[in-house]
Structure formats: structure tokens, C-alpha cells
Coordinates of C-alpha atoms and ligand atoms in Angstrom, one line a residue:
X435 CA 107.9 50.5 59.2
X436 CA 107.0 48.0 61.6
X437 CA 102.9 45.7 61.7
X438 CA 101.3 47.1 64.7
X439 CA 98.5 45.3 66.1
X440 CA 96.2 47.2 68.2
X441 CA 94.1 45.1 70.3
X442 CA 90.7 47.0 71.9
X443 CA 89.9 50.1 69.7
X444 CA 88.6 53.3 72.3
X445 CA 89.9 56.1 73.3
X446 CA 93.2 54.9 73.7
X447 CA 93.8 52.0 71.6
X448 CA 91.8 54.2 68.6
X449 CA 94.3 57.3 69.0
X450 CA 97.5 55.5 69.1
X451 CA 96.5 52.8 66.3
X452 CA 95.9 55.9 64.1
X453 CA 99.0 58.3 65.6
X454 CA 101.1 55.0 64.7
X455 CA 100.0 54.5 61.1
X456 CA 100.6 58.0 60.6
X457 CA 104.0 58.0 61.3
X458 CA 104.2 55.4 58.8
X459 CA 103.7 51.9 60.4
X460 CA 101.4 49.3 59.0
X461 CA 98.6 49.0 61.9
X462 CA 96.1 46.3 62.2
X463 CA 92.8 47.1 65.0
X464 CA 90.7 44.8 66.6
X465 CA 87.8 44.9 69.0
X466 CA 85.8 42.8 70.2
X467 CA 82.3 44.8 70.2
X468 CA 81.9 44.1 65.8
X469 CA 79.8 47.1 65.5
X470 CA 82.4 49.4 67.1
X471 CA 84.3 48.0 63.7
X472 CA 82.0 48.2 61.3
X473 CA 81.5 51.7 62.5
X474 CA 85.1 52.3 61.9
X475 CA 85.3 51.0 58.6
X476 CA 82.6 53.4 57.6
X477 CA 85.3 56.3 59.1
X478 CA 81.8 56.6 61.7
X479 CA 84.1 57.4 64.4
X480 CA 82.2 55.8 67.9
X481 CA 84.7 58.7 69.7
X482 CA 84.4 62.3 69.8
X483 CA 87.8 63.6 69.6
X484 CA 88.9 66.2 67.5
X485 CA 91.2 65.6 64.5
X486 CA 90.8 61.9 64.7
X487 CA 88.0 61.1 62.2
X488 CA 90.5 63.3 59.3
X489 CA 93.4 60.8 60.2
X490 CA 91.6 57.6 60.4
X491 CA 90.0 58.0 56.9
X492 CA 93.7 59.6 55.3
X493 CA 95.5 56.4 57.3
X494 CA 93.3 54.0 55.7
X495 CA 92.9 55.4 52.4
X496 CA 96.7 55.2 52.6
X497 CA 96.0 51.9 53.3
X498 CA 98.3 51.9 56.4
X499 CA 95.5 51.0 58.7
X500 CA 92.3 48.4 59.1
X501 CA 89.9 47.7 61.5
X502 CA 89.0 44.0 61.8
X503 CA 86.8 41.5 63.9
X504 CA 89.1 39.2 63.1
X505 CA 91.3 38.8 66.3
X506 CA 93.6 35.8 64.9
X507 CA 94.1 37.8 61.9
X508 CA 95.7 41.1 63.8
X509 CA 97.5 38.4 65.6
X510 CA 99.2 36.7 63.5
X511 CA 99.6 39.9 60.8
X512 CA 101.5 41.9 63.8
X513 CA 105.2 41.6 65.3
X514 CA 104.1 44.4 68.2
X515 CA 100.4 43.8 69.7
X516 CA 99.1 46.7 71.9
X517 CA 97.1 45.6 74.3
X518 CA 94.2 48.5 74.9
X519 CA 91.3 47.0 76.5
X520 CA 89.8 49.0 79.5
X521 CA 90.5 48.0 83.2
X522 CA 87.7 49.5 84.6
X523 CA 87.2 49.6 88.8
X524 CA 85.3 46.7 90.1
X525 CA 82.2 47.1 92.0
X526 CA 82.6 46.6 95.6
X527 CA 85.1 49.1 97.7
X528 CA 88.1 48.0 100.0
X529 CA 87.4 51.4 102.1
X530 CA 87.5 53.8 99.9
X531 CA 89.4 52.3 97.1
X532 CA 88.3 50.1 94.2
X533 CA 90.4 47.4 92.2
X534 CA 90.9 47.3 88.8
X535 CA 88.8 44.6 86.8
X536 CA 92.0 43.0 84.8
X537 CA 89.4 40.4 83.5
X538 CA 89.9 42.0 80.2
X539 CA 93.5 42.2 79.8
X540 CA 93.6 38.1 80.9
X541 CA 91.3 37.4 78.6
X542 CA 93.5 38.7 75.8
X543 CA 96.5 37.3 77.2
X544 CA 94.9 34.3 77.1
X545 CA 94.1 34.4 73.5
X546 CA 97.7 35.8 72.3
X547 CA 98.8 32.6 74.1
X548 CA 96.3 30.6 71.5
X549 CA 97.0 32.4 68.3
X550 CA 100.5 33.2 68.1
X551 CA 103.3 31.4 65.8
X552 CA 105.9 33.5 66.3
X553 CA 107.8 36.0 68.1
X554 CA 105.7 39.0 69.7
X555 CA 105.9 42.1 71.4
X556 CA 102.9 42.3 73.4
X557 CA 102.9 45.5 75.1
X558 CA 100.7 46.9 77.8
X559 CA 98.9 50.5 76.7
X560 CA 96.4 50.1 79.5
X561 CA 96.4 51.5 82.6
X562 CA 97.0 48.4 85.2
X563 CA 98.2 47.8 88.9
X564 CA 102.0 46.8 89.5
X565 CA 103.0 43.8 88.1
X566 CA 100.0 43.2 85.7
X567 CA 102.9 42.8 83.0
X568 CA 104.5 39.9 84.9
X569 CA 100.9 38.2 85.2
X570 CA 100.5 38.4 81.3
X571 CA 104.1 37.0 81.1
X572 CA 103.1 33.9 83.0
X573 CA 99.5 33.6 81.8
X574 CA 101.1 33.1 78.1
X575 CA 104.1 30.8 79.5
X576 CA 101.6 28.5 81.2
X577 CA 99.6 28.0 78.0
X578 CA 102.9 27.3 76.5
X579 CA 106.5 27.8 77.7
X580 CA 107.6 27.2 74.4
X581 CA 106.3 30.1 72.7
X582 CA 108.8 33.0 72.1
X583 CA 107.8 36.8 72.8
X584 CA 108.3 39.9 75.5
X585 CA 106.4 41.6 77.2
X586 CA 106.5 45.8 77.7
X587 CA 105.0 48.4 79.9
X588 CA 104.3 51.4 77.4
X589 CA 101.7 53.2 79.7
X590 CA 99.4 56.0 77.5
X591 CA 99.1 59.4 78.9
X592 CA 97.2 61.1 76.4
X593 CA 94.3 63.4 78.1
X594 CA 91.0 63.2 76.5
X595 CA 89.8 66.0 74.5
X596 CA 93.7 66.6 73.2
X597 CA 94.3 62.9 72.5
X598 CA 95.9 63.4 68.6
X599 CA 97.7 66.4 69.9
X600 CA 98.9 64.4 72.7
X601 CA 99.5 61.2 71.0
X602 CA 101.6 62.9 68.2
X603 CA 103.8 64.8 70.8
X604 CA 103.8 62.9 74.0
X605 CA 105.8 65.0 76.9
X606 CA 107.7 61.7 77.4
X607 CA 107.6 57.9 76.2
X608 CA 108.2 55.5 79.4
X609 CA 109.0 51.8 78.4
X610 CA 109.3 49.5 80.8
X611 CA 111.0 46.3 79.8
X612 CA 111.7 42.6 82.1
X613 CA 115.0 42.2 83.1
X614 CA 117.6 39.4 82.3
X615 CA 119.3 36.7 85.3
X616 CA 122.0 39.7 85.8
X617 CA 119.2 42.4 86.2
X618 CA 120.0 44.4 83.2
X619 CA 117.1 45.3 80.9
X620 CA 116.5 43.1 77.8
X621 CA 118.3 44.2 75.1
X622 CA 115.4 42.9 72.2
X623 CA 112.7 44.1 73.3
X624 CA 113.8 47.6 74.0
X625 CA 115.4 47.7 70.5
X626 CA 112.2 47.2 68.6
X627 CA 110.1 49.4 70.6
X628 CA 112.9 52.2 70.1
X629 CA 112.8 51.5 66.3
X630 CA 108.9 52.4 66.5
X631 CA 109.4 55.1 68.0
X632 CA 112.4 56.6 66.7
X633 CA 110.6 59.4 64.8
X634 CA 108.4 60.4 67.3
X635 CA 110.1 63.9 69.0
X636 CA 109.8 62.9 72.7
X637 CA 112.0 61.8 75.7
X638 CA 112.0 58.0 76.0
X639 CA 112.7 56.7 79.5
X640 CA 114.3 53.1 79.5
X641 CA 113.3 51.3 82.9
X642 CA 112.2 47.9 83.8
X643 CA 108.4 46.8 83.8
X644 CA 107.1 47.2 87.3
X645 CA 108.6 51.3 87.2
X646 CA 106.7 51.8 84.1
X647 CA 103.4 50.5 85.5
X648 CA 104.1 52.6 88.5
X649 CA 104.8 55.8 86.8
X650 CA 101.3 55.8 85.0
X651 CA 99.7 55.3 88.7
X652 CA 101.9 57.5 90.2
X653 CA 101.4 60.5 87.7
X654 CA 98.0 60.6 87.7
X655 CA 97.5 60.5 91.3
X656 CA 99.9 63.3 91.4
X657 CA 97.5 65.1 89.5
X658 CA 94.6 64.3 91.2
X659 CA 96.4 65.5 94.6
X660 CA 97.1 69.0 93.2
X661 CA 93.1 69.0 92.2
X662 CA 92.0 68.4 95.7
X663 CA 94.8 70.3 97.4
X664 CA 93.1 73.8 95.6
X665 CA 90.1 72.6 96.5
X666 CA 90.8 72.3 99.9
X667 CA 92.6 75.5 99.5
X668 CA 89.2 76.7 98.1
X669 CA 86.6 75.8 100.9
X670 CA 89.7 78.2 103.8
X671 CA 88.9 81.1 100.6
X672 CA 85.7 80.5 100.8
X673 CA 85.5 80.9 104.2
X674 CA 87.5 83.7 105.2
X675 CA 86.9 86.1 102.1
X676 CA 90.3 85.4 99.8
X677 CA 90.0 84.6 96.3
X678 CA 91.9 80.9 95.4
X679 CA 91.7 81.8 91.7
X680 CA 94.4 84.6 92.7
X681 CA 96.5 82.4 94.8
X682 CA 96.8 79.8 92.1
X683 CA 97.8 82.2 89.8
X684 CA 100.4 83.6 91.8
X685 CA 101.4 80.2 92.7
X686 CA 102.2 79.1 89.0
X687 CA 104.7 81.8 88.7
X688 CA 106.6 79.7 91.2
X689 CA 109.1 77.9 89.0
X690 CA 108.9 75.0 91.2
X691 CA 105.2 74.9 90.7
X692 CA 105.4 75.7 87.4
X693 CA 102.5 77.3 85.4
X694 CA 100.9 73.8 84.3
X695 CA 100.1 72.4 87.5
X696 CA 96.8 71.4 88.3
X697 CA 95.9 74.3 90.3
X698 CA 91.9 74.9 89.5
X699 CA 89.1 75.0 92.2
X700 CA 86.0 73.6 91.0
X701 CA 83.9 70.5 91.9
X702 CA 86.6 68.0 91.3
X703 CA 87.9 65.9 88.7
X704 CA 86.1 62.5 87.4
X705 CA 86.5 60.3 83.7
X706 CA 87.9 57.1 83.3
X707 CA 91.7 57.7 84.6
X708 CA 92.1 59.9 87.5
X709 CA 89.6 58.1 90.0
X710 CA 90.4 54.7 89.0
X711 CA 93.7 54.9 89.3
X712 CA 94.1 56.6 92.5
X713 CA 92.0 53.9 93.5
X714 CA 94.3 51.4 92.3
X715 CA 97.6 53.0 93.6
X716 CA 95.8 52.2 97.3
X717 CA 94.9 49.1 96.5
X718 CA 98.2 48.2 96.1
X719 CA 99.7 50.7 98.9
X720 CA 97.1 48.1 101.0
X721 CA 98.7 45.0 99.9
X722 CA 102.0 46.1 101.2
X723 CA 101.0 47.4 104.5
X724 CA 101.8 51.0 103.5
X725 CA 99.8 53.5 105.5
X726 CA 97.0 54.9 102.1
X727 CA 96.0 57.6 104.1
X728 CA 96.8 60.7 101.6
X729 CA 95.3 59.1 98.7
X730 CA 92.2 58.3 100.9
X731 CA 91.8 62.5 101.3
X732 CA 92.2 63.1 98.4
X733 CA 89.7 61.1 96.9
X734 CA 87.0 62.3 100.2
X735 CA 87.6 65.6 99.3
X736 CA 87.4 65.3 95.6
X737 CA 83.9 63.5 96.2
X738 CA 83.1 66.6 99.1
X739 CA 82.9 69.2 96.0
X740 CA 80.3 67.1 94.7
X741 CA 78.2 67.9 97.7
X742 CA 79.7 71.1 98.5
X743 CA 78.8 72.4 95.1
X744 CA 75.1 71.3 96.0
X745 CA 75.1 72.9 99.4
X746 CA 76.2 76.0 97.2
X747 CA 73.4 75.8 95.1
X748 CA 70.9 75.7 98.7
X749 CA 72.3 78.4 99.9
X750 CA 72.2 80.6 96.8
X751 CA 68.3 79.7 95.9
X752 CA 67.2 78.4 99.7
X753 CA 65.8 75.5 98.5
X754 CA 65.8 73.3 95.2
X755 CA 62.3 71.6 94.8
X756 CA 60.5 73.0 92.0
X757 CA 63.3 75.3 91.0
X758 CA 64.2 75.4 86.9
X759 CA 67.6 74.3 86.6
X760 CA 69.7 74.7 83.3
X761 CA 73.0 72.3 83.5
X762 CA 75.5 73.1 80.6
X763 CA 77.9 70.5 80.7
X764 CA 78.0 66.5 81.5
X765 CA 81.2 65.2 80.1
X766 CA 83.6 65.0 82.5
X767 CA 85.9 67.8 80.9
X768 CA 85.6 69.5 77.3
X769 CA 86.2 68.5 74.3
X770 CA 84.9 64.5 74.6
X771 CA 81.4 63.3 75.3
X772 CA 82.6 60.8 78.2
X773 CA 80.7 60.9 81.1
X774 CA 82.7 58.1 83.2
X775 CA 83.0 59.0 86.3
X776 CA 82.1 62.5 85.7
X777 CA 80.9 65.1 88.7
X778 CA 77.9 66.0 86.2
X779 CA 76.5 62.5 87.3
X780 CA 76.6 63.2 91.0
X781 CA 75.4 66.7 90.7
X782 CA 72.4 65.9 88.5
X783 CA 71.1 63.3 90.4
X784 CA 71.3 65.2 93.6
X785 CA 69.2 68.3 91.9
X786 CA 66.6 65.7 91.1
X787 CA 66.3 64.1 94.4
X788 CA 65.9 67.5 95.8
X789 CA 62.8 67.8 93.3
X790 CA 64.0 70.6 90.8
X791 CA 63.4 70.8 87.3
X792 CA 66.4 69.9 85.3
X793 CA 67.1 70.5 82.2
X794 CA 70.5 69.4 80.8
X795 CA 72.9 71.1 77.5
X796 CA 76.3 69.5 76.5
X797 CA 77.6 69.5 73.1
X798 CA 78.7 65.7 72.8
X799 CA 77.7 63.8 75.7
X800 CA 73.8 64.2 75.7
X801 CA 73.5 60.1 74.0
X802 CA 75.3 59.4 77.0
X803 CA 73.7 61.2 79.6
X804 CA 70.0 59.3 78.5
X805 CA 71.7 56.3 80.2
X806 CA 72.1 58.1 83.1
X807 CA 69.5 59.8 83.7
X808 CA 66.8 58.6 81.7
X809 CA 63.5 60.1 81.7
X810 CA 64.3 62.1 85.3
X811 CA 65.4 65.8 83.2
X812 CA 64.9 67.1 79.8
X813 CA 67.7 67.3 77.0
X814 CA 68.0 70.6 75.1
X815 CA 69.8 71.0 72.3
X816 CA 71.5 74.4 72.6
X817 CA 71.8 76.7 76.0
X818 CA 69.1 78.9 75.0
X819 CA 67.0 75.9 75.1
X820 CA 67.8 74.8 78.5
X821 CA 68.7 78.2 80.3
X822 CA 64.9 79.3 78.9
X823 CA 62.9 80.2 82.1
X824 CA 65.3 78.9 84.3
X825 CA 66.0 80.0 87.9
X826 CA 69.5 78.7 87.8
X827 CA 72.3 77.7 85.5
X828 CA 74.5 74.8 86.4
X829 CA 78.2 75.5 84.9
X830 CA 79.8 71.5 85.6
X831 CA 81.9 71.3 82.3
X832 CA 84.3 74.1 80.7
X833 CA 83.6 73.9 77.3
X834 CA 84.2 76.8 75.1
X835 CA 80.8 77.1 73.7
X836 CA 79.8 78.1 77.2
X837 CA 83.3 80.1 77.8
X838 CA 82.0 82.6 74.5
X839 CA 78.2 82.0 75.1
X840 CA 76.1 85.7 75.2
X841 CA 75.8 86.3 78.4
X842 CA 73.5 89.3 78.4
X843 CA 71.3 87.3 76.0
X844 CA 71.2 84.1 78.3
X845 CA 70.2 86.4 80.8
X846 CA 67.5 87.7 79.3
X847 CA 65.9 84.0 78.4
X848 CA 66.1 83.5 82.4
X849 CA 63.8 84.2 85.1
X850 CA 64.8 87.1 87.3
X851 CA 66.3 86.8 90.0
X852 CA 68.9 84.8 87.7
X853 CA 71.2 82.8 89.3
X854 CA 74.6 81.3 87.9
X855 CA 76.4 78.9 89.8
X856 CA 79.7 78.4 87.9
X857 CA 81.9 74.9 89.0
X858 CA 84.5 75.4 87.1
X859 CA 85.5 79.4 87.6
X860 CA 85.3 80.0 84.4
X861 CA 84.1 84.3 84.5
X862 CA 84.7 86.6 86.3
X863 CA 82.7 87.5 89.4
X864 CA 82.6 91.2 89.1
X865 CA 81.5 91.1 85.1
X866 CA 78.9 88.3 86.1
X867 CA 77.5 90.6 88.7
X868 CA 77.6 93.4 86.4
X869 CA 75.2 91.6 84.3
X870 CA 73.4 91.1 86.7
X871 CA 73.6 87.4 88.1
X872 CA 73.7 86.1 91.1
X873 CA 77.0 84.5 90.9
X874 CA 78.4 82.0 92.7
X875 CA 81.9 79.8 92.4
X876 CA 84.2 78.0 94.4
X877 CA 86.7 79.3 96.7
X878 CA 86.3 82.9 95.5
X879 CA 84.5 86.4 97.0
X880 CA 80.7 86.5 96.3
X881 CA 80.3 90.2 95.0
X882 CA 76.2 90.8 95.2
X883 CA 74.3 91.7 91.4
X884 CA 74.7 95.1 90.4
X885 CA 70.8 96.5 90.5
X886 CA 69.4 98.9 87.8
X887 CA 69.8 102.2 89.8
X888 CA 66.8 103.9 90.2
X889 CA 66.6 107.9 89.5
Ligands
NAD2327 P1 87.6 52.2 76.3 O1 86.6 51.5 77.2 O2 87.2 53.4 75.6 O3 88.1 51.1 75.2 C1 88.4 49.8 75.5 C2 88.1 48.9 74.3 O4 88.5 47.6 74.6 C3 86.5 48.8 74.1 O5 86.3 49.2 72.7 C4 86.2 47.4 74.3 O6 85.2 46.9 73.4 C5 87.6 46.7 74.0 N1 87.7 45.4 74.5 C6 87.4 44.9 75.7 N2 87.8 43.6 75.8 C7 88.3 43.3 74.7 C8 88.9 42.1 74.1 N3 89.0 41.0 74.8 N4 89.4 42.1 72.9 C9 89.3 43.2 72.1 N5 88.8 44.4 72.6 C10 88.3 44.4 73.8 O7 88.8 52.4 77.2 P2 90.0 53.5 77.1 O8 89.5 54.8 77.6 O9 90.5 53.5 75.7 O10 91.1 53.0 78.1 C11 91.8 51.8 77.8 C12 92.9 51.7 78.8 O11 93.8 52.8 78.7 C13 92.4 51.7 80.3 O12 93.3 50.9 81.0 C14 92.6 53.1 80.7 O13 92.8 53.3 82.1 C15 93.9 53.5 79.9 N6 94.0 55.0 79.6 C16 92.9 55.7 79.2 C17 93.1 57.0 78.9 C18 91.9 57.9 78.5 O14 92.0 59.1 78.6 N7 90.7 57.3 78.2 C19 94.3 57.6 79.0 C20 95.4 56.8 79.4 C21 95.2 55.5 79.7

């Protein structure tokens, strides 16, 4: 059992402070917003991720796990501090690339530095540019080069949505320690952070910081690449007749594709990881002179099926002022009510500027969409509210509610002609137009609305 200190307590910091004290580690959390803690301690889980609200009260009934305002307290109570604070872009662009605001994770450096007595592990869960670990290593030394502790790259891949699932079975757990005068990895640190997680069933990769903190960047920009690369693939299928959900399929059985990859047309991904740290990775592909060109497509064409997506809409109902719309889904995927960065955003806003009616339906993210969008649409509290006497439905998140919804019955609430423009590909063209929609989605055949036949 080892005292974990978890330092900045959302998505990611709240999921792995939890996964750890379930795997029987005592784990102290802080955060600096005090009514995200009092919320906790009331098991009023700020988060909407399933499973997690179960473990956090069964963790700190167990009394394995506290939340606490008290910074010095989860300092000085910890021998590992995990350092979870967001990195969010900055404002202004270098072209089409943003840096990462590391104000946060200096400002907890900086308080370490004050609070600490004795030896530390203070490890790096967030998501930060190259050498961010070897900038809190000097930040603490400069305060004081007496103090003694290590530093460790321990980058979080959990996916929102599947966080607990993730956390408790990682694919792989990459930790990236500083090396020693004769370039071998430091024995100590490693040790401890194989000890915590020795009973976890994953691959652990042993490398040295600067990899680690790469291989986070790297990964999810991988990801984001295959996105845009079938969306690319998408707008050739849309133009010349084939269907891309076929291709992807076919490409999956491809073992050196492999049936996971990120092979779905829609309008693109969005949340608090993928853009970001693209973005980041060509910040620092800048810095060293390296040509960013790729990454610079990738993220054009991921913000092009924002547009595109509207242009569909145009083309299906000719214009959009004064047109009902119903948009079911906001979060930037299912399963979580975070809209950062999320295509819904774009799309909404668009519809309104065009002067439809919108009226929006997801099942976690409507508190968030009010800061949005304010008073500019209507918030419905179940599909049949927002798809009521509306022209067009809006598909922009997958969630299963929508997946199962009653299609016929949905149809019936609509105004004829009824229109479906689905982003994400979720059904299938030739039942939609046997309901009798218009249908319309990305990179795949438009088959026209089977008509009542008349005898
Ligand atoms: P978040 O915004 O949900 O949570 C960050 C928390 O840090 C907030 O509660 C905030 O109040 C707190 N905080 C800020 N400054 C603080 C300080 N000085 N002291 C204490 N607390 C402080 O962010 P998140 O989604 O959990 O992401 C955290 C990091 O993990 C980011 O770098 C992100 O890129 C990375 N990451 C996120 C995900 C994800 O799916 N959300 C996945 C992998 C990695």
C-alpha cells in the first residue's frame, strides 16, 4: 500500500485517485476549486462518468480515500503526488496550432517546492509538451536544491465515457523516468512506481521522461490522423457514389489495420485531448524547425466537417432560416457531458447564424451547453421534446439513447417532409429511407424516402 496524493481532482485526476484506492492504496485528493470538494465529500460527483460515483463512496467508506482543500496536508500525507491539473490550449494561434497553458502545472510545482519535508515522487498525469517534466524538476530545484525527490512522466490515456473501465485495465502503463550521469534510467524512482502498480494487469514500458511525454502526444495525434484520413476518405465517397462505412469495414479486417482503428466518418473529433494535443505536438514540431505540415491537415480537415456537415444540412432543406431544428447530442462523444471542444458547438452556432429554430436534447451535457449557447435555442428534456414539429433532426453525438430511440414514433412527432441528418453514421440509410426520412450522412450513398405507394 503506498499514500497517493492526487493533486487537481477532474476527469483524470478523479478516476485514477479512485482506480488507485481501489486497488488498495491510501489516496489523498486535492483541488483547488473548494466546492468541487465539498461536492465530493458529499459522494455529489461534479463528473458524469459511469461507475465512478459507486467507487468513490465504497473507497471512502473504506476509508482508503479523502478529498481535501487542504493542499499542505495531501502534501505532506503523500510519498507519490500526481499532478492532474488541466493544460488547456492558450488563446492566441501560432498558424493553426495553439500552446498549452502550463500555468497550472508551475503553479503546483511551485507549491510542492514550498510544502515538502521529505522525499517525493511527483509524477506528471497531465497531458504536457516535451520536456514539461524537466521544467518541474528545475522549478522545485531553484526554490531549493536541497530538497530531495523525482520526477516521472506517467501520461493518462483513459477515454472519457470508459474512464473506470480504462483506468482499471489500461492497454499499457508508460513511465518515463530522468536518467543518471551514465544515461541509464534511475533506479528509485522506477522501483516505487512499479510497486504501485504491480497489481494492475497491464504492460508497463520503462523509458526515460522526455519519451513518455512524447508517446501521450504522439498517440493521440495518431488517432486524430486516422479520424481525418476517413473523412477525407468520406468527402471522394461522397462524391463519386461509394459508401466509406463499407470501406472502413473492410479495412479493419486488415490485420495491419486492425479492427480498432479509428476508421469512422462523421463531423470530426473534439473534447479536451485530441485537439489540444495535436496542437501541441506542432508547437513543438515548430520549435525544432520540423516541417508541421500533416498535423496542420489534419486539424483543417477535422475543422472542414464542421462546415461540410452544415453545407449538408443546405443542401438537404435549401435553406436554414426559420427551419425547426432538433439537435440530439452536444457532448463531444457519449457517455460524458463534456462539451470542450466538441463539434456540437460549431454546428449549433452555425444553425443559429443561419436563423433556424434550434432546439437542443443531450442526456448529460444540457448544464453545459446553457454556457454556450445561452438564450440563442431551447433545451428539451427528452427527443420527443425537441424532434416535436421539427423539419430536421441533427444527429452530432452517438449516444445510445438515440442509437435505440423509436424511430417510426420520432417520425411521427416531425413535420413531413422529415429530414434526418445523421453525423455520426449511426443507421442505416436504406432502413431510414424506409421510414421514410430524408436521410443524409457522411461519405455514404443518399438513397431517396420510400413514398406511400398509391393504388
Ligand atoms: P479537468 O479540467 O477536468 O480537471 C483539472 C482539475 O485541476 C480541475 O478540477 C481544476 O480545478 C484543478 N486545478 C487547476 N489548478 C489547480 C491547482 N493549482 N491545484 C489543484 N487543482 C487545480 O481536466 P482533465 O480532463 O482531468 O485533464 C487533466 C489533464 O489530463 C490534462 O492535461 C489533460 O490533457 C490530461 N488528460 C485528460 C484526459 C481526458 O479524457 N479528460 C485523458 C488523458 C489525459
Amino acid at each position: 500500500m503506498k499514500k497517493v496524493g492526487v493533486i487537481g481532482t477532474g476527469y483524470v485526476g478523479l478516476t485514477h485517485g479512485v482506480i488507485l484506492a481501489e486497488k488498495g492504496n491510501s489516496v489523498i485528493c486535492y483541488d483547488i476549486d473548494p466546492e468541487k470538494i465539498s461536492r465530493l465529500q458529499r459522494f455529489d460527483i461534479p463528473i458524469y462518468e459511469p461507475g465512478i460515483k459507486e467507487l468513490v463512496k465504497k473507497n471512502c467508506e473504506e476509508k482508503r480515500l479523502e478529498f481535501t482543500s487542504d493542499m499542505d496536508y495531501c502534501i505532506s500525507s503523500s510519498d507519490i503526488i500526481f499532478v492532474c491539473v488541466n493544460t488547456p490550449p492558450k488563446r492566441y494561434y501560432e498558424g493553426v496550432f495553439r500552446r498549452a497553458d502550463l500555468s497550472f502545472v508551475e503553479n503546483v510545482a511551485r507549491t510542492i517546492a514550498q510544502t515538502m519535508k521529505s522525499y517525493k515522487v511527483i509524477v506528471s498525469k497531465s497531458t504536457v509538451p516535451v520536456m514539461t517534466g524537466k521544467k518541474i524538476y528545475e522549478t522545485i530545484s531553484k526554490f531549493n536544491n536541497s530538497l530531495d525527490f523525482d520526477v516521472v512522466s506517467n501520461p493518462e490515456f483513459l477515454r472519457e465515457g470508459s474512464a473506470v473501465k480504462d483506468s482499471l485495465n489500461p492497454d499499457r502503463i508508460v513511465i518515463g523516468v530522468m536518467k543518471d550521469s551514465s544515461e541509464n534510467l534511475l533506479e528509485r524512482p522506477l522501483k516505487i512506481m512499479k510497486e504501485l502498480y504491480s497489481n494492475f494487469n497491464a504492460k508497463i514500458v520503462e523509458t526515460d521522461l522526455w519519451s513518455a511525454e512524447l508517446d501521450k502526444l504522439l498517440s493521440n495525434t495518431y488517432l486524430s490522423l486516422q479520424i481525418s484520413f476517413i473523412n477525407k476518405a468520406a468527402e471522394l465517397c461522397s462524391a463519386t457514389g461509394a459508401d466509406v462505412s463499407k470501406i472502413a469495414e473492410s479495412m479493419k479486417l486488415d490485420k495491419r489495420i486492425g479492427p480498432f482503428a479509428f476508421l469512422r466518418a462523421g463531423i470530426g473529433y473534439g473534447g479536451s485531448c485530441f485537439p489540444k494535443d495535436i496542437e501541441n505536438l506542432g508547437t513543438l514540431l515548430n520549435d525544432y524547425h520540423i516541417d508541421p505540415s500533416l498535423f496542420e491537415q489534419v486539424i483543417k480537415i477535422n475543422k472542414g466537417q464542421r462546415d461540410g456537415f452544415i453545407k449538408l444540412m443546405e443542401c438537404g432543406l435549401w435553406t436554414l432560416k426559420g427551419k425547426s431544428i432538433a439537435v440530439l447530442g452536444l457532448s463531444f462523444k457519449p457517455d460524458t457531458g463534456d462539451m470542450r471542444e466538441a463539434p456540437s458547438i460549431d454546428i449549433v452556432r452555425a444553425l443559429c447564424d443561419e436563423g433556424a429554430i434550434v432546439r437542443v436534447y443531450d442526456p448529460e451535457a444540457l448544464s453545459e451547453a446553457g454556457n454556450h449557447f445561452g438564450n440563442s435555442v431551447s433545451y428539451c428534456k427528452s427527443v420527443e421534446e425537441a424532434v416535436y414539429g421539427a423539419d430536421a433532426i441533427a444527429l452530432l453525438t452517438e449516444w445510445d439513447e438515440f442509437k435505440t430511440m423509436d424511430l417510426q414514433n420520432v417520425k411521427s412527432l416531425m413535420k413531413e417532409p422529415s429530414h434526418f441528418f445523421d453525423g455520426r453514421n449511426v443507421f442505416d440509410p436504406s432502413f431510414m429511407s424506409g421510414i421514410g426520412f430524408y436521410y443524409y450522412s457522411i461519405g455514404r450513398p443518399y438513397i431517396k424516402p420510400v413514398r406511400e405507394v398509391v393504388k
